[in-house]
Amino acid sequence: MVNQKVLILNFGGQYDELIARRVRECSVYSEVKPHTVSIQAIKEFNPIGIIFTGGPQSVYKENSPHPDEAIFRLGIPILGICYGCQLLAHHLGGKVVEAQSDSSREYGKTLTYFDTTCSIFQGVKERSITWMSHGDYMAEVPQGFSLVAKSAKCPNVAIADEKRKLYGVQFHPEVNHTEYGKAIIKNFLYKVCGAVGDWNMESYARIAIENIRKKVGKDEVLLALSGGVDSSVCAALFAEAVGKQLTCVFVDHGLLRKNEGDEVEEAFKKWDINLIRVNAEEKFLTALKGVTEPERKRKIIGEQFIRVFEEEGKKIGSVDYLAQGTIYPDVIESGKGEAETIKSHHNVGGLPDFVDFKEIIEPLKMLFKDEVRALGRELGLPEYLVERQPFPGPGLGIRIIGEITKEKLELLREADYIFRDEVAKTGIEKSMNQYFAALTNMRSVGVMGDGRSYDYAIALRSVTTDDFMTADWTRIPYDVLDKVSSRIVNEVKGVNRVLYDITSKPPATVELE
Ligand code: XMP
């Protein structure tokens, strides 16, 4: 059985992944594809509905992104959001113009009046808040469309052609600030597209396992296992699909936390899988020697991982497939289409140009972190594994600012261990979705005993988040911070100062590099 699918056509908006998320929260599978996708590919994808995202451009300008006009003749319901709404107007005979003055531009929370007889606004409060961000507006509405929402500044906030099942909204229903945003998306899916709500982890697991079996056949698969949530869930999925054709490779790159290598090996030895632990510390540290630039570090680490996997694959014989637990945020943040690269996640943007495997298989590539955890539970993984805080593939390598050396790694490992040890004693982990120590490249003057010191500053970081795409810093109780700080400066030689990072994401990121 194949799930019903919704296609999200990306016109360069900031919130495309958020739209995908909202649709999935309504139990309907969705995928984001670039606006350049062909009509043939759309037909093959066979969506029950299409959503056009927003975008920073103006529909009437040269080189602005447009869909193939044949899309309007497919008979598939379309919801256009912001720029996507203006595309509908522009292509179907209306007119979009630049807002000449602040009086017709809208930004932020806006009181909006809805026609609640329109299918997508049923159950929405007639006067409620939406979140707007547009500099253009529809001066003329295309034929066949009626106006179904307005605001004080703008009479054309939403348009609908119920016959052709085409809808456009100037505001962003996917953003939490839009009070009835999720209800509007749900109406579009269930009342317009005929969704039945068949997207859940049980069906996802079943389909993913079938697809893996079909693809791999009788071949061998090597899986990059880090012991983190993503790769563990990925391993469970492959183990279920192809059993002993799977070999998991755990690379100890010398950038792991204290005791981590042994702990991961211990945990996975209990599974009925082929597991190889590769000690590659020298290889990684040599390749990283003298390197200070974060993106260079990430690329080097990404490449070294692949070289280790290739070597291990050759030892086994002919291994065609490499499996990775890449998840959707890794793909998004590594940059795609017109969006800017934030960081090259080691398993996506950090991959070298040449990879000596027939194919890399990434069955979690379209899942968000909380969906991966739900899948892990579905596959019967123990709670401690599913709930583990994430640890990035490049490990402590992106938590040491500047050059990575063995000495700095030792120092950071001890400080991080103390932080985790103290947190474990308090029971406050529930509000700390990811927490760790990082080594700043800053040294400063201190006084220890009667002597002067000139040592490193450790930064503690803890974030509270559900999807790691945005995050708030955790309000850790002062007495816990105090204990951690005094233990670190007393127990870790070379550190005389401890800082707590109180920036959210954005503008900062979770990791320091
Ligand atoms: P940032 O620092 O981008 O982190 O806000 C968001 C989440 O992603 C993790 N992260 C990575 N995970 N490979 C990974 O497997 C990477 O290269 C990588 N970079 C960041 C980070 O730990 C956080 O959970």
Coordinates of C-alpha atoms and ligand atoms in Angstrom, one line a residue:
M1 CA 0.0 0.0 0.0
V2 CA 1.3 3.4 -0.9
N3 CA 0.5 6.4 1.3
Q4 CA -1.4 9.4 -0.1
K5 CA 1.1 12.1 -0.8
V6 CA 1.2 15.9 -0.9
L7 CA 3.7 17.7 -3.0
I8 CA 5.2 20.9 -1.7
L9 CA 6.7 22.9 -4.5
N10 CA 9.5 25.1 -3.3
F11 CA 9.8 28.6 -4.7
G12 CA 12.7 29.5 -2.4
G13 CA 10.7 30.2 0.8
Q14 CA 12.1 30.0 4.3
Y15 CA 9.3 27.8 5.6
D16 CA 9.1 24.9 3.1
E17 CA 10.2 22.3 5.7
L18 CA 7.7 23.8 8.2
I19 CA 4.9 23.3 5.7
A20 CA 6.0 19.6 5.2
R21 CA 6.0 19.2 8.9
R22 CA 2.5 20.6 9.4
V23 CA 1.1 18.4 6.6
R24 CA 2.7 15.4 8.3
E25 CA 1.3 16.4 11.7
C26 CA -2.1 16.1 10.0
S27 CA -1.1 12.4 9.2
V28 CA -0.6 13.0 5.5
Y29 CA 2.8 12.3 3.9
S30 CA 4.4 15.2 2.2
E31 CA 7.6 15.9 0.3
V32 CA 9.3 19.1 -0.8
K33 CA 10.5 19.3 -4.3
P34 CA 12.1 22.2 -6.3
H35 CA 9.7 24.2 -8.5
T36 CA 11.6 22.9 -11.5
V37 CA 10.3 19.4 -11.2
S38 CA 8.8 18.2 -14.4
I39 CA 5.1 17.6 -15.0
Q40 CA 5.9 14.0 -15.8
A41 CA 7.6 13.6 -12.4
I42 CA 4.6 15.2 -10.7
K43 CA 2.3 12.8 -12.4
E44 CA 4.5 9.9 -11.3
F45 CA 4.6 11.2 -7.7
N46 CA 0.8 11.2 -7.9
P47 CA -0.1 13.7 -5.2
I48 CA -3.6 14.2 -3.8
G49 CA -2.8 17.9 -3.4
I50 CA 0.0 20.5 -4.2
I51 CA 1.2 23.3 -2.0
F52 CA 3.1 26.2 -3.5
T53 CA 5.5 27.7 -0.9
G54 CA 6.3 31.4 -0.4
G55 CA 9.5 32.9 -1.9
P56 CA 11.5 36.1 -1.7
Q57 CA 11.0 37.2 -5.4
S58 CA 8.2 39.0 -7.3
V59 CA 6.2 36.9 -9.7
Y60 CA 6.2 39.7 -12.4
K61 CA 10.0 40.0 -12.4
E62 CA 12.2 38.4 -15.0
N63 CA 13.9 35.2 -13.8
S64 CA 11.5 34.7 -10.9
P65 CA 10.6 31.1 -10.3
H66 CA 7.4 29.8 -12.0
P67 CA 5.8 26.4 -12.3
D68 CA 5.0 24.8 -15.7
E69 CA 1.5 26.1 -16.5
A70 CA 0.3 22.5 -17.2
I71 CA 0.2 22.1 -13.5
F72 CA -3.1 24.0 -13.4
R73 CA -4.6 21.5 -15.8
L74 CA -3.8 18.4 -13.8
G75 CA -7.0 18.6 -11.9
I76 CA -5.0 18.3 -8.6
P77 CA -6.1 20.8 -5.8
I78 CA -3.5 23.5 -5.2
L79 CA -2.9 25.8 -2.2
G80 CA -0.7 28.7 -2.9
I81 CA 1.0 30.4 0.1
C82 CA 2.2 34.0 -0.1
Y83 CA 4.4 34.0 -3.3
G84 CA 2.5 30.8 -4.2
C85 CA -0.8 32.6 -3.9
Q86 CA 0.6 35.4 -6.2
L87 CA 1.6 32.7 -8.7
L88 CA -2.0 31.5 -8.9
A89 CA -3.2 35.1 -9.5
H90 CA -0.4 35.8 -12.0
H91 CA -0.9 32.7 -14.1
L92 CA -4.7 32.5 -14.1
G93 CA -5.5 36.0 -15.3
G94 CA -5.2 38.2 -12.2
K95 CA -2.6 40.9 -11.6
V96 CA 0.1 41.1 -9.0
V97 CA 1.8 44.4 -8.3
E98 CA 4.4 45.9 -6.0
A99 CA 2.9 47.4 -2.9
Q100 CA 3.6 51.1 -3.5
S101 CA 3.6 52.2 0.1
D102 CA 3.6 50.8 3.6
S103 CA -0.1 51.1 3.6
S104 CA -0.4 47.9 1.4
R105 CA 2.7 46.0 2.6
E106 CA 2.1 43.7 5.5
Y107 CA 4.5 42.1 7.9
G108 CA 3.9 40.3 11.1
K109 CA 0.7 39.5 13.1
T110 CA -2.4 40.8 11.3
L111 CA -6.0 40.7 12.2
T112 CA -7.8 38.9 9.4
Y113 CA -11.5 38.5 8.5
F114 CA -12.4 35.1 7.1
D115 CA -15.3 33.9 5.0
T116 CA -15.9 30.7 6.9
T117 CA -18.1 29.2 4.2
C118 CA -15.0 28.6 2.1
S119 CA -13.9 25.0 2.4
I120 CA -10.4 25.8 3.8
F121 CA -11.7 28.2 6.4
Q122 CA -14.4 26.1 7.9
G123 CA -14.2 26.2 11.7
V124 CA -11.8 29.1 11.7
K125 CA -12.7 32.1 13.9
E126 CA -14.2 34.9 11.6
R127 CA -11.7 37.4 13.1
S128 CA -8.4 35.9 13.9
I129 CA -4.7 36.5 13.7
T130 CA -2.6 35.5 10.7
W131 CA 1.1 36.0 10.1
M132 CA 1.9 38.0 7.0
S133 CA 5.2 38.8 5.2
H134 CA 4.6 40.2 1.7
G135 CA 5.7 43.3 -0.3
D136 CA 3.5 42.5 -3.3
Y137 CA -0.2 42.1 -3.5
M138 CA -3.0 41.0 -5.9
A139 CA -4.4 44.1 -7.5
E140 CA -6.8 42.0 -9.6
V141 CA -8.2 38.6 -8.7
P142 CA -8.4 36.0 -11.5
Q143 CA -11.7 35.0 -13.1
G144 CA -13.6 32.3 -11.3
F145 CA -12.0 33.1 -8.0
S146 CA -13.8 34.8 -5.1
L147 CA -12.3 36.8 -2.2
V148 CA -12.5 34.8 1.0
A149 CA -10.4 36.8 3.5
K150 CA -9.4 40.4 4.0
S151 CA -7.5 42.5 6.5
A152 CA -7.7 46.2 7.3
K153 CA -4.9 47.0 4.8
C154 CA -5.6 44.5 2.2
P155 CA -8.9 43.4 0.6
N156 CA -7.4 40.4 -1.1
V157 CA -5.9 38.2 1.6
A158 CA -7.2 34.9 0.3
I159 CA -8.8 33.7 -3.0
A160 CA -10.6 30.5 -3.8
D161 CA -12.0 28.8 -6.8
E162 CA -13.9 26.0 -5.2
K163 CA -14.9 24.4 -8.5
R164 CA -11.3 23.9 -9.7
K165 CA -10.1 23.4 -6.1
L166 CA -7.5 26.2 -6.3
Y167 CA -6.8 28.3 -3.2
G168 CA -4.4 31.1 -2.4
V169 CA -3.5 32.8 0.9
Q170 CA -1.3 35.8 1.4
F171 CA -0.5 34.8 5.0
H172 CA 1.6 31.9 6.3
P173 CA -0.7 29.2 7.8
E174 CA 2.4 27.0 8.5
V175 CA 3.8 29.5 11.1
N176 CA 2.5 29.1 14.7
H177 CA 1.6 32.8 14.8
T178 CA -1.3 32.2 12.5
E179 CA -3.9 31.2 15.0
Y180 CA -5.9 28.8 12.8
G181 CA -3.0 27.9 10.5
K182 CA -3.0 24.2 11.2
A183 CA -6.8 24.0 10.9
I184 CA -6.6 25.7 7.5
I185 CA -3.9 23.2 6.3
K186 CA -6.0 20.4 7.7
N187 CA -9.1 21.6 5.9
F188 CA -7.2 21.8 2.6
L189 CA -6.0 18.2 3.1
Y190 CA -9.2 16.6 4.4
K191 CA -12.0 18.7 2.9
V192 CA -10.5 19.6 -0.4
C193 CA -7.9 16.9 -1.3
G194 CA -9.8 13.9 0.3
A195 CA -7.0 12.9 2.7
V196 CA -7.7 9.9 4.8
G197 CA -4.8 10.4 7.2
D198 CA -2.7 7.2 6.4
W199 CA 0.7 8.6 7.4
N200 CA 2.0 7.0 10.5
M201 CA 5.1 5.3 11.6
E202 CA 3.7 1.8 11.4
S203 CA 3.1 2.3 7.6
Y204 CA 6.3 4.2 7.2
A205 CA 8.3 1.3 8.7
R206 CA 6.5 -1.3 6.5
I207 CA 7.1 0.7 3.3
A208 CA 10.7 1.5 4.1
I209 CA 11.5 -2.2 4.9
E210 CA 9.8 -3.3 1.6
N211 CA 11.8 -0.7 -0.4
I212 CA 15.1 -1.7 1.2
R213 CA 14.5 -5.3 0.4
K214 CA 13.6 -4.5 -3.2
K215 CA 16.6 -2.3 -3.7
V216 CA 19.3 -4.4 -1.9
G217 CA 18.1 -7.9 -3.1
K218 CA 20.8 -10.4 -2.1
D219 CA 23.7 -7.8 -1.9
E220 CA 25.7 -6.7 1.1
V221 CA 25.1 -3.4 3.0
L222 CA 27.5 -1.5 5.1
L223 CA 25.9 0.8 7.7
A224 CA 27.6 3.8 9.3
L225 CA 26.7 3.4 13.0
S226 CA 27.5 6.1 15.5
G227 CA 25.4 4.9 18.3
G228 CA 23.2 8.0 18.1
V229 CA 19.4 7.9 17.6
D230 CA 19.4 8.3 13.8
S231 CA 22.0 5.7 12.9
S232 CA 20.6 3.3 15.6
V233 CA 17.1 3.5 14.1
C234 CA 18.5 3.1 10.6
A235 CA 20.4 0.0 11.8
A236 CA 17.2 -1.5 13.3
L237 CA 15.4 -0.8 10.0
F238 CA 18.1 -2.5 7.9
A239 CA 18.5 -5.4 10.3
E240 CA 14.7 -6.1 10.0
A241 CA 14.9 -5.8 6.2
V242 CA 18.0 -7.7 5.3
G243 CA 19.3 -9.4 8.5
K244 CA 22.8 -10.7 8.1
Q245 CA 23.5 -9.0 4.8
L246 CA 24.0 -6.0 7.0
T247 CA 27.4 -5.0 8.6
C248 CA 27.5 -2.1 10.9
V249 CA 30.7 -0.1 11.0
F250 CA 31.3 2.0 14.1
V251 CA 34.2 4.4 13.5
D252 CA 36.1 5.6 16.6
H253 CA 37.6 8.8 15.0
G254 CA 39.1 10.0 18.3
L255 CA 36.5 12.8 18.5
L256 CA 34.1 10.8 20.7
R257 CA 33.1 11.7 24.3
K258 CA 34.6 10.1 27.3
N259 CA 34.0 6.3 27.4
E260 CA 31.7 6.5 24.3
G261 CA 33.5 4.1 22.1
D262 CA 33.3 1.3 24.6
E263 CA 29.7 2.1 25.6
V264 CA 28.5 2.0 22.0
E265 CA 30.4 -1.2 21.3
E266 CA 28.9 -2.7 24.5
A267 CA 25.3 -1.7 23.6
F268 CA 25.4 -3.0 20.1
K269 CA 27.2 -6.3 20.9
K270 CA 23.9 -7.4 22.4
W271 CA 22.1 -7.0 19.0
D272 CA 22.2 -9.9 16.6
I273 CA 24.1 -7.9 14.0
N274 CA 27.5 -7.9 12.4
L275 CA 29.4 -5.1 14.1
I276 CA 32.9 -3.8 13.3
R277 CA 34.7 -1.2 15.4
V278 CA 37.4 0.7 13.6
N279 CA 39.9 2.7 15.5
A280 CA 40.8 5.5 13.1
E281 CA 42.0 8.2 15.5
E282 CA 45.4 8.7 13.9
K283 CA 43.9 8.9 10.5
F284 CA 41.4 11.6 11.4
L285 CA 43.7 13.7 13.6
T286 CA 46.4 13.7 11.0
A287 CA 44.0 14.8 8.3
L288 CA 42.7 17.6 10.6
K289 CA 46.2 18.8 11.7
G290 CA 46.5 22.6 11.5
V291 CA 42.9 23.0 10.2
T292 CA 40.9 25.8 11.9
E293 CA 38.1 26.7 9.5
P294 CA 34.8 25.0 10.5
E295 CA 33.6 24.1 7.0
R296 CA 37.0 22.6 6.1
K297 CA 36.9 20.5 9.3
R298 CA 33.5 19.2 8.4
K299 CA 34.5 18.3 4.8
I300 CA 37.7 16.5 6.0
I301 CA 35.7 14.5 8.6
G302 CA 33.0 13.7 6.0
E303 CA 35.6 12.5 3.6
Q304 CA 37.6 10.4 6.2
F305 CA 34.4 8.6 7.2
I306 CA 33.8 7.6 3.6
R307 CA 37.4 6.4 3.1
V308 CA 37.1 4.2 6.2
F309 CA 33.8 2.8 5.0
E310 CA 35.3 2.1 1.6
E311 CA 38.2 0.2 3.2
E312 CA 35.9 -1.8 5.4
G313 CA 33.7 -2.6 2.4
K314 CA 36.6 -3.9 0.4
K315 CA 37.7 -6.2 3.4
I316 CA 34.2 -7.8 3.4
G317 CA 34.3 -8.3 -0.4
S318 CA 31.9 -6.6 -2.8
V319 CA 29.7 -4.3 -0.8
D320 CA 27.4 -2.3 -3.1
Y321 CA 25.5 -0.2 -0.6
L322 CA 26.4 2.2 2.1
A323 CA 23.5 3.0 4.5
Q324 CA 23.4 6.3 6.5
G325 CA 21.0 7.6 9.1
T326 CA 20.8 11.1 7.4
I327 CA 17.6 12.9 8.5
Y328 CA 15.7 15.8 6.9
P329 CA 17.3 18.7 8.9
D330 CA 20.8 17.5 7.9
V331 CA 19.7 17.8 4.3
I332 CA 18.1 21.2 4.8
E333 CA 21.0 22.8 6.7
S334 CA 23.6 21.4 4.3
G335 CA 21.9 23.7 1.7
K336 CA 19.7 22.7 -1.2
G337 CA 18.3 24.5 -4.2
E338 CA 18.2 28.2 -3.6
A339 CA 18.6 28.1 0.2
E340 CA 21.9 29.0 1.7
T341 CA 24.2 26.4 3.3
I342 CA 24.3 26.8 7.1
K343 CA 26.7 23.9 7.8
S344 CA 27.8 21.0 5.7
H345 CA 26.5 18.1 7.8
H346 CA 29.2 15.5 7.6
N347 CA 27.0 12.9 5.9
V348 CA 25.5 15.3 3.3
G349 CA 27.4 18.4 2.4
G350 CA 30.6 16.9 3.8
L351 CA 30.6 14.0 1.4
P352 CA 33.5 13.8 -1.1
D353 CA 32.8 14.0 -4.8
F354 CA 33.7 10.4 -5.4
V355 CA 32.3 7.7 -3.2
D356 CA 33.2 4.1 -4.1
F357 CA 29.8 2.5 -3.5
K358 CA 27.1 1.8 -6.0
E359 CA 24.7 3.8 -3.9
I360 CA 24.2 5.4 -0.6
I361 CA 20.8 4.5 0.9
E362 CA 19.2 6.9 3.4
P363 CA 15.8 5.7 4.5
L364 CA 15.3 8.5 7.1
K365 CA 16.2 11.3 4.8
M366 CA 12.7 12.7 4.8
L367 CA 12.1 12.4 8.5
F368 CA 12.3 15.0 11.3
K369 CA 14.0 14.1 14.6
D370 CA 10.8 13.4 16.5
E371 CA 9.5 11.2 13.6
V372 CA 12.8 9.2 13.8
R373 CA 12.2 8.7 17.5
A374 CA 8.7 7.5 16.8
L375 CA 10.0 5.1 14.2
G376 CA 12.5 3.8 16.7
R377 CA 9.8 3.0 19.1
E378 CA 7.7 1.4 16.4
L379 CA 10.7 -0.9 15.7
G380 CA 11.0 -1.8 19.3
L381 CA 14.2 0.1 20.3
P382 CA 14.7 0.6 24.0
E383 CA 13.6 4.0 25.3
Y384 CA 17.2 5.0 26.5
L385 CA 18.4 4.7 22.9
V386 CA 15.4 6.4 21.3
E387 CA 15.5 9.3 23.8
R388 CA 19.3 9.8 23.6
Q389 CA 20.4 13.3 23.0
P390 CA 21.9 13.7 19.5
F391 CA 25.6 13.6 19.1
P392 CA 26.9 14.9 15.7
G393 CA 29.0 12.7 13.4
P394 CA 31.9 15.1 13.5
G395 CA 31.8 14.8 17.3
L396 CA 34.1 16.9 19.4
G397 CA 35.7 18.1 16.2
I398 CA 33.0 20.8 15.9
R399 CA 33.0 21.6 19.6
I400 CA 36.7 22.7 19.6
I401 CA 37.1 26.1 18.1
G402 CA 40.3 26.4 16.1
E403 CA 42.8 23.6 15.7
I404 CA 42.0 20.2 17.1
T405 CA 44.8 18.5 19.1
K406 CA 44.9 15.5 21.3
E407 CA 45.5 17.6 24.4
K408 CA 42.5 19.8 23.7
L409 CA 40.4 16.7 23.1
E410 CA 41.4 15.3 26.4
L411 CA 40.6 18.5 28.2
L412 CA 37.2 18.8 26.6
R413 CA 36.3 15.2 27.2
E414 CA 36.9 15.7 30.9
A415 CA 34.9 18.9 31.1
D416 CA 32.0 17.4 29.1
Y417 CA 32.0 14.3 31.3
I418 CA 31.7 16.5 34.4
F419 CA 28.8 18.4 32.9
R420 CA 26.9 15.3 32.0
D421 CA 27.7 13.7 35.3
E422 CA 26.2 16.6 37.3
V423 CA 23.1 16.8 35.1
A424 CA 22.5 13.1 35.5
K425 CA 22.5 13.7 39.3
T426 CA 19.8 16.4 39.1
G427 CA 17.2 14.8 36.9
I428 CA 16.7 17.9 34.9
E429 CA 17.6 16.2 31.6
K430 CA 14.0 16.2 30.4
S431 CA 14.2 19.9 29.6
M432 CA 17.6 19.6 28.1
N433 CA 17.3 18.1 24.6
Q434 CA 21.0 18.5 23.9
Y435 CA 23.7 19.6 26.2
F436 CA 27.5 19.5 26.1
A437 CA 30.7 21.4 26.8
A438 CA 32.7 23.1 24.1
L439 CA 36.2 24.4 24.1
T440 CA 36.5 28.0 23.1
N441 CA 39.7 29.1 21.5
M442 CA 40.0 31.8 24.2
R443 CA 42.5 31.9 26.9
S444 CA 42.3 34.3 29.8
V445 CA 44.0 35.3 33.0
G446 CA 43.0 33.7 36.3
V447 CA 44.3 33.2 39.7
M448 CA 44.7 29.8 41.2
G449 CA 46.2 29.4 44.7
D450 CA 48.7 32.2 44.8
G451 CA 49.7 32.0 41.1
R452 CA 48.6 33.5 37.9
S453 CA 47.0 31.2 35.3
Y454 CA 46.5 31.8 31.6
D455 CA 44.2 29.0 30.5
Y456 CA 41.2 28.0 28.3
A457 CA 37.6 28.9 28.7
I458 CA 35.0 26.1 28.5
A459 CA 31.6 27.0 27.2
L460 CA 28.6 25.0 28.4
R461 CA 25.7 24.7 26.0
S462 CA 22.2 23.3 26.5
V463 CA 19.2 23.7 24.3
T464 CA 15.5 23.0 24.6
T465 CA 13.9 22.1 21.3
D466 CA 11.7 19.6 19.6
D467 CA 13.0 19.6 16.1
F468 CA 16.6 21.1 16.4
M469 CA 15.7 23.5 13.5
T470 CA 15.1 26.2 16.1
A471 CA 16.0 26.0 19.7
D472 CA 16.0 28.0 23.0
W473 CA 18.8 27.9 25.6
T474 CA 17.8 25.9 28.7
R475 CA 17.3 27.8 32.0
I476 CA 19.5 25.5 34.0
P477 CA 19.3 26.2 37.8
Y478 CA 22.2 28.4 39.0
D479 CA 23.2 25.8 41.6
V480 CA 23.8 23.2 38.9
L481 CA 25.8 25.6 36.8
D482 CA 27.8 26.5 39.9
K483 CA 28.6 22.9 40.8
V484 CA 29.6 22.1 37.2
S485 CA 31.8 25.2 37.0
S486 CA 33.6 24.7 40.2
R487 CA 34.2 21.0 39.4
I488 CA 35.6 21.8 35.9
V489 CA 38.1 24.5 37.0
N490 CA 39.2 22.2 39.9
E491 CA 39.4 18.9 38.1
V492 CA 40.4 19.8 34.5
K493 CA 43.9 21.1 34.2
G494 CA 44.2 23.9 31.6
V495 CA 40.8 25.4 32.2
N496 CA 40.3 28.5 34.5
R497 CA 37.0 29.9 33.2
V498 CA 33.5 28.4 32.5
L499 CA 30.9 30.3 30.4
Y500 CA 27.3 29.5 29.8
D501 CA 26.0 30.1 26.3
I502 CA 22.6 31.9 26.4
T503 CA 21.9 32.3 22.7
S504 CA 18.9 30.7 21.0
K505 CA 18.9 29.3 17.5
P506 CA 18.6 31.4 15.4
P507 CA 20.7 33.5 15.6
A508 CA 23.2 31.0 16.9
T509 CA 23.3 27.3 16.0
V510 CA 23.3 24.4 18.4
E511 CA 26.9 23.4 17.8
L512 CA 29.6 26.0 17.9
E513 CA 31.0 25.2 14.5
Ligands
XMP1 P1 23.2 23.0 14.5 O1 24.5 23.2 15.1 O2 23.2 22.9 13.0 O3 22.7 21.5 15.0 O4 22.2 23.9 15.0 C1 21.4 21.0 14.8 C2 21.5 19.5 15.2 O5 22.3 18.8 14.2 C3 23.4 18.2 14.8 N1 24.5 18.3 13.9 C4 25.0 17.3 13.1 N2 24.7 16.0 13.1 N3 26.4 15.6 11.5 C5 25.4 15.2 12.3 O6 25.2 13.9 12.4 C6 26.7 16.9 11.4 O7 27.6 17.3 10.7 C7 26.0 17.8 12.3 N4 26.1 19.1 12.5 C8 25.2 19.4 13.5 C9 23.7 19.0 16.1 O8 24.4 18.2 17.1 C10 22.2 19.3 16.5 O9 21.6 18.2 17.1

